[in-house]
PDB file of C-alpha atoms in Angstrom:
ATOM      1  CA  MET A   1     147.050 116.030  49.403  1.00 42.00           C
ATOM      2  CA  THR A   2     148.302 117.691  52.534  1.00 44.00           C
ATOM      3  CA  LEU A   3     146.022 117.631  55.592  1.00 42.00           C
ATOM      4  CA  SER A   4     146.238 120.188  58.287  1.00 48.00           C
ATOM      5  CA  LEU A   5     146.297 119.306  61.951  1.00 41.00           C
ATOM      6  CA  THR A   6     142.624 120.446  62.215  1.00 48.00           C
ATOM      7  CA  HIS A   7     141.587 118.013  59.467  1.00 51.00           C
ATOM      8  CA  ILE A   8     143.528 115.205  61.030  1.00 46.00           C
ATOM      9  CA  GLY A   9     141.946 115.929  64.379  1.00 49.00           C
ATOM     10  CA  ARG A  10     138.435 115.813  62.848  1.00 52.00           C
ATOM     11  CA  ILE A  11     139.251 112.468  61.201  1.00 47.00           C
ATOM     12  CA  VAL A  12     140.497 110.961  64.446  1.00 44.00           C
ATOM     13  CA  ILE A  13     137.399 112.183  66.317  1.00 45.00           C
ATOM     14  CA  ALA A  14     135.120 110.661  63.620  1.00 47.00           C
ATOM     15  CA  ILE A  15     136.864 107.294  63.850  1.00 45.00           C
ATOM     16  CA  LEU A  16     136.645 107.323  67.706  1.00 43.00           C
ATOM     17  CA  LEU A  17     132.887 108.167  67.447  1.00 41.00           C
ATOM     18  CA  LEU A  18     132.337 105.261  65.085  1.00 42.00           C
ATOM     19  CA  VAL A  19     134.205 102.830  67.396  1.00 40.00           C
ATOM     20  CA  ALA A  20     132.179 104.041  70.383  1.00 42.00           C
ATOM     21  CA  ALA A  21     128.948 103.568  68.428  1.00 40.00           C
ATOM     22  CA  GLY A  22     130.015 100.030  67.557  1.00 43.00           C
ATOM     23  CA  LEU A  23     130.633  99.246  71.188  1.00 39.00           C
ATOM     24  CA  PHE A  24     127.307 100.763  72.192  1.00 39.00           C
ATOM     25  CA  VAL A  25     125.429  98.671  69.643  1.00 39.00           C
ATOM     26  CA  ALA A  26     127.279  95.452  70.614  1.00 41.00           C
ATOM     27  CA  SER A  27     126.304  96.007  74.296  1.00 42.00           C
ATOM     28  CA  ASN A  28     122.654  96.102  73.271  1.00 44.00           C
ATOM     29  CA  ASP A  29     122.595  93.142  70.982  1.00 45.00           C
ATOM     30  CA  ARG A  30     120.738  91.030  73.460  1.00 48.00           C
ATOM     31  CA  LEU A  31     117.952  93.496  73.975  1.00 49.00           C
ATOM     32  CA  SER A  32     114.628  93.442  72.342  1.00 47.00           C
ATOM     33  CA  ALA A  33     113.819  96.128  69.765  1.00 50.00           C
ATOM     34  CA  GLY A  34     111.509  97.879  72.223  1.00 49.00           C
ATOM     35  CA  ALA A  35     114.065  97.995  75.056  1.00 52.00           C
ATOM     36  CA  ALA A  36     116.972  99.013  72.738  1.00 54.00           C
ATOM     37  CA  SER A  37     114.827 101.860  71.302  1.00 57.00           C
ATOM     38  CA  LEU A  38     114.858 103.542  74.707  1.00 60.00           C
ATOM     39  CA  LEU A  39     118.622 104.024  74.544  1.00 64.00           C
ATOM     40  CA  GLY A  40     119.595 107.073  72.510  1.00 59.00           C
ATOM     41  CA  GLY A  41     122.902 107.270  70.726  1.00 56.00           C
ATOM     42  CA  GLY A  42     123.226 110.961  71.643  1.00 55.00           C
ATOM     43  CA  GLY A  43     123.409 110.239  75.340  1.00 62.00           C
ATOM     44  CA  VAL A  44     119.808 111.078  76.120  1.00 68.00           C
ATOM     45  CA  ASN A  45     117.606 108.075  76.726  1.00 68.00           C
ATOM     46  CA  ARG A  46     113.824 107.852  76.386  1.00 73.00           C
ATOM     47  CA  VAL A  47     112.046 107.177  79.732  1.00 68.00           C
ATOM     48  CA  ASP A  48     108.417 107.267  78.534  1.00 73.00           C
ATOM     49  CA  ASP A  49     107.952 103.488  78.985  1.00 72.00           C
ATOM     50  CA  ALA A  50     110.187 102.882  81.981  1.00 79.00           C
ATOM     51  CA  ARG A  51     109.659 102.526  85.632  1.00 85.00           C
ATOM     52  CA  ARG A  52     111.857 104.684  87.881  1.00 86.00           C
ATOM     53  CA  THR A  53     113.569 104.389  91.225  1.00 88.00           C
ATOM     54  CA  MET A  54     115.415 107.004  93.270  1.00 91.00           C
ATOM     55  CA  VAL A  55     118.828 105.907  94.541  1.00 94.00           C
ATOM     56  CA  TYR A  56     121.797 107.789  96.104  1.00 96.00           C
ATOM     57  CA  ARG A  57     125.290 107.776  94.548  1.00 96.00           C
ATOM     58  CA  LEU A  58     127.937 107.389  97.230  1.00 97.00           C
ATOM     59  CA  ASP A  59     130.925 109.676  97.642  1.00 96.00           C
ATOM     60  CA  PRO A  60     134.297 108.252  98.764  1.00 95.00           C
ATOM     61  CA  THR A  61     134.973 111.101 101.204  1.00 95.00           C
ATOM     62  CA  ARG A  62     131.572 112.469 102.258  1.00 95.00           C
ATOM     63  CA  GLY A  63     129.262 110.211 104.053  1.00 96.00           C
ATOM     64  CA  THR A  64     125.644 110.042 102.902  1.00 97.00           C
ATOM     65  CA  VAL A  65     123.590 110.047 106.167  1.00 96.00           C
ATOM     66  CA  PHE A  66     120.240 108.252 106.578  1.00 95.00           C
ATOM     67  CA  THR A  67     118.249 108.960 109.769  1.00 92.00           C
ATOM     68  CA  PHE A  68     115.787 106.328 110.972  1.00 88.00           C
ATOM     69  CA  THR A  69     112.339 107.147 112.289  1.00 82.00           C
ATOM     70  CA  GLY A  70     113.059 105.211 115.503  1.00 73.00           C
ATOM     71  CA  GLU A  71     115.676 102.785 116.775  1.00 67.00           C
ATOM     72  CA  ARG A  72     116.246 100.063 114.168  1.00 64.00           C
ATOM     73  CA  GLN A  73     117.869  96.716 114.778  1.00 70.00           C
ATOM     74  CA  GLN A  74     117.995  95.653 111.190  1.00 80.00           C
ATOM     75  CA  VAL A  75     118.767  97.592 107.959  1.00 90.00           C
ATOM     76  CA  ARG A  76     118.130  96.525 104.405  1.00 88.00           C
ATOM     77  CA  LEU A  77     120.298  97.959 101.604  1.00 94.00           C
ATOM     78  CA  LEU A  78     119.944  97.565  97.843  1.00 94.00           C
ATOM     79  CA  SER A  79     123.147  98.531  95.988  1.00 96.00           C
ATOM     80  CA  SER A  80     124.158  98.660  92.357  1.00 96.00           C
ATOM     81  CA  VAL A  81     126.854 100.283  90.242  1.00 96.00           C
ATOM     82  CA  GLY A  82     127.111 102.279  87.082  1.00 95.00           C
ATOM     83  CA  ILE A  83     129.324 100.543  84.489  1.00 93.00           C
ATOM     84  CA  ALA A  84     131.160 102.419  81.731  1.00 92.00           C
ATOM     85  CA  ALA A  85     129.490 101.917  78.333  1.00 86.00           C
ATOM     86  CA  ASP A  86     132.716 100.622  76.844  1.00 86.00           C
ATOM     87  CA  ALA A  87     133.596  98.201  79.678  1.00 86.00           C
ATOM     88  CA  PRO A  88     133.947  94.595  78.384  1.00 82.00           C
ATOM     89  CA  THR A  89     131.304  92.120  79.529  1.00 74.00           C
ATOM     90  CA  ASP A  90     133.518  89.005  79.225  1.00 74.00           C
ATOM     91  CA  THR A  91     134.498  89.201  82.870  1.00 78.00           C
ATOM     92  CA  GLN A  92     133.305  87.690  86.117  1.00 86.00           C
ATOM     93  CA  GLY A  93     131.715  90.988  87.102  1.00 91.00           C
ATOM     94  CA  TRP A  94     133.010  93.977  89.032  1.00 95.00           C
ATOM     95  CA  ILE A  95     133.874  94.059  92.750  1.00 95.00           C
ATOM     96  CA  TYR A  96     132.793  97.138  94.611  1.00 97.00           C
ATOM     97  CA  GLY A  97     132.449  98.091  98.252  1.00 97.00           C
ATOM     98  CA  TYR A  98     131.001 100.597 100.669  1.00 98.00           C
ATOM     99  CA  ARG A  99     131.458 101.248 104.322  1.00 97.00           C
ATOM    100  CA  ILE A 100     128.423 101.681 106.621  1.00 97.00           C
ATOM    101  CA  THR A 101     128.823 103.325 109.958  1.00 97.00           C
ATOM    102  CA  PHE A 102     126.066 103.163 112.654  1.00 95.00           C
ATOM    103  CA  LEU A 103     125.716 106.228 114.848  1.00 94.00           C
ATOM    104  CA  SER A 104     123.850 107.052 118.019  1.00 92.00           C
ATOM    105  CA  GLY A 105     121.610 110.131 118.383  1.00 90.00           C
ATOM    106  CA  THR A 106     124.622 112.021 119.800  1.00 92.00           C
ATOM    107  CA  GLY A 107     126.933 110.987 116.931  1.00 92.00           C
ATOM    108  CA  ASN A 108     128.934 108.201 118.658  1.00 95.00           C
ATOM    109  CA  ILE A 109     130.057 105.393 116.418  1.00 96.00           C
ATOM    110  CA  LEU A 110     128.324 102.185 117.483  1.00 95.00           C
ATOM    111  CA  GLY A 111     129.659  99.947 114.717  1.00 95.00           C
ATOM    112  CA  GLU A 112     131.288 100.028 111.311  1.00 95.00           C
ATOM    113  CA  TYR A 113     131.327  97.456 108.534  1.00 95.00           C
ATOM    114  CA  ASP A 114     132.804  97.182 105.072  1.00 97.00           C
ATOM    115  CA  ILE A 115     130.445  95.476 102.583  1.00 96.00           C
ATOM    116  CA  TYR A 116     131.747  94.093  99.238  1.00 96.00           C
ATOM    117  CA  SER A 117     129.608  92.754  96.432  1.00 95.00           C
ATOM    118  CA  GLN A 118     130.077  91.557  92.867  1.00 94.00           C
ATOM    119  CA  ALA A 119     128.137  93.576  90.290  1.00 94.00           C
ATOM    120  CA  MET A 120     126.737  91.917  87.191  1.00 91.00           C
ATOM    121  CA  LEU A 121     124.873  93.274  84.196  1.00 89.00           C
ATOM    122  CA  PRO A 122     121.656  91.570  83.222  1.00 84.00           C
ATOM    123  CA  GLU A 123     122.993  90.310  79.901  1.00 80.00           C
ATOM    124  CA  MET A 124     125.813  88.482  81.775  1.00 81.00           C
ATOM    125  CA  MET A 125     123.325  86.407  83.755  1.00 77.00           C
ATOM    126  CA  GLU A 126     121.518  83.287  82.656  1.00 75.00           C
ATOM    127  CA  GLU A 127     118.155  84.571  84.054  1.00 73.00           C
ATOM    128  CA  GLY A 128     118.661  87.957  82.534  1.00 70.00           C
ATOM    129  CA  GLY A 129     116.671  90.789  84.067  1.00 77.00           C
ATOM    130  CA  PRO A 130     115.319  94.213  83.446  1.00 81.00           C
ATOM    131  CA  LEU A 131     117.398  96.788  81.556  1.00 82.00           C
ATOM    132  CA  ARG A 132     118.365  99.580  83.961  1.00 86.00           C
ATOM    133  CA  PHE A 133     119.772 102.934  82.715  1.00 84.00           C
ATOM    134  CA  LEU A 134     120.009 106.638  83.410  1.00 87.00           C
ATOM    135  CA  ARG A 135     118.371 109.527  81.625  1.00 82.00           C
ATOM    136  CA  THR A 136     121.436 111.362  80.382  1.00 81.00           C
ATOM    137  CA  SER A 137     124.165 108.842  80.464  1.00 83.00           C
ATOM    138  CA  ASN A 138     125.139 105.730  78.462  1.00 85.00           C
ATOM    139  CA  GLU A 139     126.612 104.022  81.583  1.00 89.00           C
ATOM    140  CA  ARG A 140     124.987 100.661  82.234  1.00 89.00           C
ATOM    141  CA  ILE A 141     123.406  99.900  85.612  1.00 92.00           C
ATOM    142  CA  SER A 142     124.117  96.541  87.216  1.00 93.00           C
ATOM    143  CA  THR A 143     121.415  94.314  88.753  1.00 92.00           C
ATOM    144  CA  PRO A 144     120.838  95.174  92.409  1.00 93.00           C
ATOM    145  CA  ASP A 145     122.513  93.362  95.281  1.00 94.00           C
ATOM    146  CA  GLU A 146     120.625  93.000  98.553  1.00 93.00           C
ATOM    147  CA  THR A 147     122.215  93.140 101.990  1.00 94.00           C
ATOM    148  CA  PHE A 148     120.741  92.796 105.461  1.00 92.00           C
ATOM    149  CA  ILE A 149     122.732  94.171 108.402  1.00 92.00           C
ATOM    150  CA  GLU A 150     121.996  93.951 112.138  1.00 89.00           C
ATOM    151  CA  ALA A 151     122.330  97.395 113.609  1.00 90.00           C
ATOM    152  CA  PRO A 152     123.796  97.848 117.045  1.00 91.00           C
ATOM    153  CA  ALA A 153     121.324  98.802 119.861  1.00 89.00           C
ATOM    154  CA  GLY A 154     120.808 102.518 120.030  1.00 90.00           C
ATOM    155  CA  THR A 155     121.353 103.180 116.308  1.00 90.00           C
ATOM    156  CA  ALA A 156     119.657 106.402 115.234  1.00 91.00           C
ATOM    157  CA  ARG A 157     121.240 106.957 111.859  1.00 92.00           C
ATOM    158  CA  THR A 158     123.830 105.519 109.508  1.00 95.00           C
ATOM    159  CA  SER A 159     126.495 107.075 107.273  1.00 97.00           C
ATOM    160  CA  ILE A 160     127.657 105.340 104.054  1.00 97.00           C
ATOM    161  CA  VAL A 161     130.762 106.016 101.939  1.00 98.00           C
ATOM    162  CA  ALA A 162     132.075 104.448  98.767  1.00 97.00           C
ATOM    163  CA  LEU A 163     135.081 102.236  98.833  1.00 97.00           C
ATOM    164  CA  ASP A 164     137.398 101.010  96.076  1.00 93.00           C
ATOM    165  CA  ALA A 165     135.861  99.348  93.018  1.00 94.00           C
ATOM    166  CA  ASP A 166     137.158  97.522  89.941  1.00 93.00           C
ATOM    167  CA  GLU A 167     138.034  99.441  86.769  1.00 92.00           C
ATOM    168  CA  GLY A 168     134.942 100.241  84.727  1.00 92.00           C
ATOM    169  CA  VAL A 169     132.837 101.170  87.770  1.00 95.00           C
ATOM    170  CA  ILE A 170     131.661 104.786  87.452  1.00 94.00           C
ATOM    171  CA  GLY A 171     129.653 105.082  90.689  1.00 96.00           C
ATOM    172  CA  ILE A 172     128.093 103.073  93.495  1.00 97.00           C
ATOM    173  CA  ASP A 173     124.343 103.638  94.244  1.00 97.00           C
ATOM    174  CA  VAL A 174     122.399 102.595  97.340  1.00 97.00           C
ATOM    175  CA  ARG A 175     118.875 102.607  98.614  1.00 94.00           C
ATOM    176  CA  VAL A 176     118.309 102.169 102.332  1.00 94.00           C
ATOM    177  CA  TYR A 177     115.193 100.617 103.981  1.00 89.00           C
ATOM    178  CA  GLU A 178     113.825 100.354 107.510  1.00 84.00           C
ATOM    179  CA  ARG A 179     111.040  98.166 108.910  1.00 74.00           C
ATOM    180  CA  GLN A 180     107.568  99.706 108.777  1.00 63.00           C
ATOM    181  CA  PRO A 181     106.829 101.156 112.272  1.00 56.00           C
ATOM    182  CA  LEU A 182     103.183 100.138 112.385  1.00 55.00           C
ATOM    183  CA  THR A 183     100.464  99.816 115.006  1.00 57.00           C
ATOM    184  CA  ASP A 184      97.966  96.978 114.805  1.00 59.00           C
ATOM    185  CA  ALA A 185      95.413  99.159 112.922  1.00 63.00           C
ATOM    186  CA  GLY A 186      98.154 100.661 110.740  1.00 59.00           C
ATOM    187  CA  ALA A 187      99.445  97.197 109.844  1.00 57.00           C
ATOM    188  CA  MET A 188      96.023  96.095 108.732  1.00 59.00           C
ATOM    189  CA  VAL A 189      95.420  99.227 106.634  1.00 60.00           C
ATOM    190  CA  ALA A 190      98.906  98.917 105.058  1.00 58.00           C
ATOM    191  CA  PHE A 191      98.259  95.353 103.991  1.00 60.00           C
ATOM    192  CA  LEU A 192      94.724  95.935 102.654  1.00 64.00           C
ATOM    193  CA  ARG A 193      95.875  99.020 100.626  1.00 62.00           C
ATOM    194  CA  ARG A 194      98.481  96.955  98.726  1.00 66.00           C
ATOM    195  CA  SER A 195      97.578  95.687  95.243  1.00 68.00           C
ATOM    196  CA  PRO A 196      96.854  91.932  94.821  1.00 70.00           C
ATOM    197  CA  GLY A 197     100.273  91.496  93.298  1.00 65.00           C
ATOM    198  CA  GLU A 198     102.016  93.239  96.234  1.00 62.00           C
ATOM    199  CA  GLN A 199     100.022  91.100  98.704  1.00 61.00           C
ATOM    200  CA  ARG A 200     101.130  87.926  96.938  1.00 63.00           C
ATOM    201  CA  GLN A 201     104.711  89.092  97.048  1.00 61.00           C
ATOM    202  CA  LEU A 202     104.484  89.792 100.791  1.00 60.00           C
ATOM    203  CA  THR A 203     102.923  86.365 101.492  1.00 60.00           C
ATOM    204  CA  SER A 204     105.167  84.433  99.091  1.00 58.00           C
ATOM    205  CA  GLY A 205     106.541  82.436 102.065  1.00 55.00           C
ATOM    206  CA  SER A 206     103.069  81.324 103.106  1.00 58.00           C
ATOM    207  CA  ALA A 207     101.278  78.256 101.927  1.00 54.00           C
ATOM    208  CA  PHE A 208      98.001  80.109 101.868  1.00 58.00           C
ATOM    209  CA  PRO A 209      96.891  82.814  99.441  1.00 63.00           C
ATOM    210  CA  PRO A 210      96.434  86.430 100.737  1.00 62.00           C
ATOM    211  CA  ASP A 211      92.616  86.319 100.721  1.00 62.00           C
ATOM    212  CA  THR A 212      92.586  83.375 103.175  1.00 59.00           C
ATOM    213  CA  LEU A 213      94.782  85.042 105.858  1.00 64.00           C
ATOM    214  CA  GLY A 214      93.412  86.033 109.244  1.00 66.00           C
ATOM    215  CA  GLU A 215      93.778  89.561 110.689  1.00 66.00           C
ATOM    216  CA  ASN A 216      96.730  88.603 112.855  1.00 65.00           C
ATOM    217  CA  GLU A 217      98.531  86.986 109.833  1.00 62.00           C
ATOM    218  CA  MET A 218      97.911  90.148 107.719  1.00 61.00           C
ATOM    219  CA  ARG A 219      99.339  92.381 110.499  1.00 58.00           C
ATOM    220  CA  THR A 220     102.385  90.159 110.860  1.00 59.00           C
ATOM    221  CA  VAL A 221     103.052  90.173 107.138  1.00 57.00           C
ATOM    222  CA  ALA A 222     102.606  93.974 106.944  1.00 55.00           C
ATOM    223  CA  ARG A 223     105.113  94.556 109.793  1.00 57.00           C
ATOM    224  CA  LYS A 224     107.675  92.535 107.884  1.00 60.00           C
ATOM    225  CA  SER A 225     107.600  94.984 104.942  1.00 66.00           C
ATOM    226  CA  TRP A 226     110.312  97.500 104.425  1.00 73.00           C
ATOM    227  CA  ARG A 227     110.110 101.321 103.867  1.00 78.00           C
ATOM    228  CA  PRO A 228     112.743 103.294 102.004  1.00 87.00           C
ATOM    229  CA  ILE A 229     114.274 106.198 103.818  1.00 90.00           C
ATOM    230  CA  GLY A 230     116.013 109.225 102.271  1.00 90.00           C
ATOM    231  CA  PRO A 231     119.180 110.966 103.400  1.00 93.00           C
ATOM    232  CA  GLY A 232     119.196 114.254 105.253  1.00 89.00           C
ATOM    233  CA  GLY A 233     120.541 117.630 103.989  1.00 91.00           C
ATOM    234  CA  ILE A 234     120.392 119.324 100.625  1.00 91.00           C
ATOM    235  CA  ALA A 235     120.581 117.373  97.365  1.00 91.00           C
ATOM    236  CA  GLY A 236     123.921 118.144  95.676  1.00 90.00           C
ATOM    237  CA  GLU A 237     125.540 119.162  98.895  1.00 92.00           C
ATOM    238  CA  ALA A 238     124.852 116.385 101.417  1.00 94.00           C
ATOM    239  CA  TYR A 239     123.924 113.711  98.937  1.00 94.00           C
ATOM    240  CA  ASP A 240     123.732 112.944  95.205  1.00 94.00           C
ATOM    241  CA  LEU A 241     120.350 111.814  93.962  1.00 94.00           C
ATOM    242  CA  VAL A 242     120.200 109.535  90.916  1.00 92.00           C
ATOM    243  CA  VAL A 243     117.042 108.284  89.164  1.00 91.00           C
ATOM    244  CA  ILE A 244     117.381 104.830  87.609  1.00 91.00           C
ATOM    245  CA  TYR A 245     114.945 103.849  84.882  1.00 87.00           C
ATOM    246  CA  GLU A 246     114.029 100.263  84.267  1.00 86.00           C
ATOM    247  CA  VAL A 247     112.300  98.329  81.535  1.00 83.00           C
ATOM    248  CA  ASP A 248     111.781  94.640  80.788  1.00 80.00           C
ATOM    249  CA  PRO A 249     113.831  93.777  77.666  1.00 67.00           C
ATOM    250  CA  GLU A 250     111.339  91.049  76.757  1.00 65.00           C
ATOM    251  CA  ASP A 251     108.328  93.358  76.865  1.00 56.00           C
ATOM    252  CA  ASP A 252     107.960  95.538  73.659  1.00 47.00           C
ATOM    253  CA  GLU A 253     104.520  96.781  74.766  1.00 46.00           C
ATOM    254  CA  PRO A 254     104.428 100.282  76.319  1.00 42.00           C
ATOM    255  CA  GLN A 255     104.384 100.231  80.135  1.00 41.00           C
ATOM    256  CA  GLU A 256     102.666 102.467  82.543  1.00 38.00           C
ATOM    257  CA  GLU A 257     105.369 104.566  84.268  1.00 38.00           C
ATOM    258  CA  VAL A 258     105.399 103.847  88.012  1.00 37.00           C
ATOM    259  CA  GLU A 259     107.406 105.874  90.412  1.00 40.00           C
ATOM    260  CA  ALA A 260     108.874 103.778  93.269  1.00 43.00           C
ATOM    261  CA  GLU A 261     107.696 104.655  96.789  1.00 48.00           C
ATOM    262  CA  ALA A 262     109.343 107.911  97.747  1.00 50.00           C
ATOM    263  CA  PRO A 263     111.835 107.621 100.576  1.00 62.00           C
ATOM    264  CA  VAL A 264     110.828 109.035 103.880  1.00 58.00           C
ATOM    265  CA  ALA A 265     112.690 112.275 104.684  1.00 56.00           C
ATOM    266  CA  PRO A 266     114.290 112.370 108.134  1.00 54.00           C
TER     267      PRO A 266
END
C-alpha cells in the first residue's frame, strides 16, 4: 500500500503525541491521584483545588521594575523557574540567574548584583514538596529559592532582568518583598489580624507560643514580616504576570482556594 506524504505526516505526528503523553505520565508517577488529576493532558490544568500565587516572569532585555514604598535596606526575593515538560529529571537540577540593579529616586545606579540559583523539582528532592503548575501550560514549576539582599542606602526601586539558564528552563519567575512599614499601633493590628497558624509561623524562632507574647514582642514580630510589592507599568508591556497554582501531592481532599496576598502597586 502506498502512503501519501499527508498520511505519513499524520502517522509521525501521532507517534510524537504518544511519546509526549508517555513522558508526561512518567513525570507524574510520584504524584497522588488527587494531585495528578489536576494536570490535564490537553494543556489546560484544573485549578479548582489549588492555591495560587502571582509572580513575574523576567525578560532578558527589559528590566522588571519594582518601586518600594520607602527607602529599604533589605530586599527578599523568591525565585523559581518553569521547566519544560520533557526535560529529564535525572540531573542535579538547573542553574539559572538574574541581575538585580538598585536605583535611586532619580534613576542613578547604586549597586548591581548577579544572583545564581539551582532549581529543583519537588519530585527530585527527598522532602518532596507541593506540586506547582500553570493554568495553560504543561511546564513544571521548580521549588522556590529564597534570597536576601542588602540594598544600598538611598534605594528607591530595583530593576531585575533574566540571565542565562541551563537547557530545559523555559522562564524565570520572581516575587519581591519589602519589610512592612508599620507604626506601633499598625504593628499590633497586623499581628492580631493574622490567623493562629500565621502567628505561629511568625514566632517560630521564639521559645514562647504567640498567645503568651507581650505587646512589645508582638510589635517586633510584626515588623519583621514581609510584604510583596508589584512592578510598575502595564501588564504585558512593562512586565509579564504569571499565576502559579500549588497543591499538596499528598492531600487528595479538596482544598479551599486561597489567593496569596496581592502585591502592593507602586
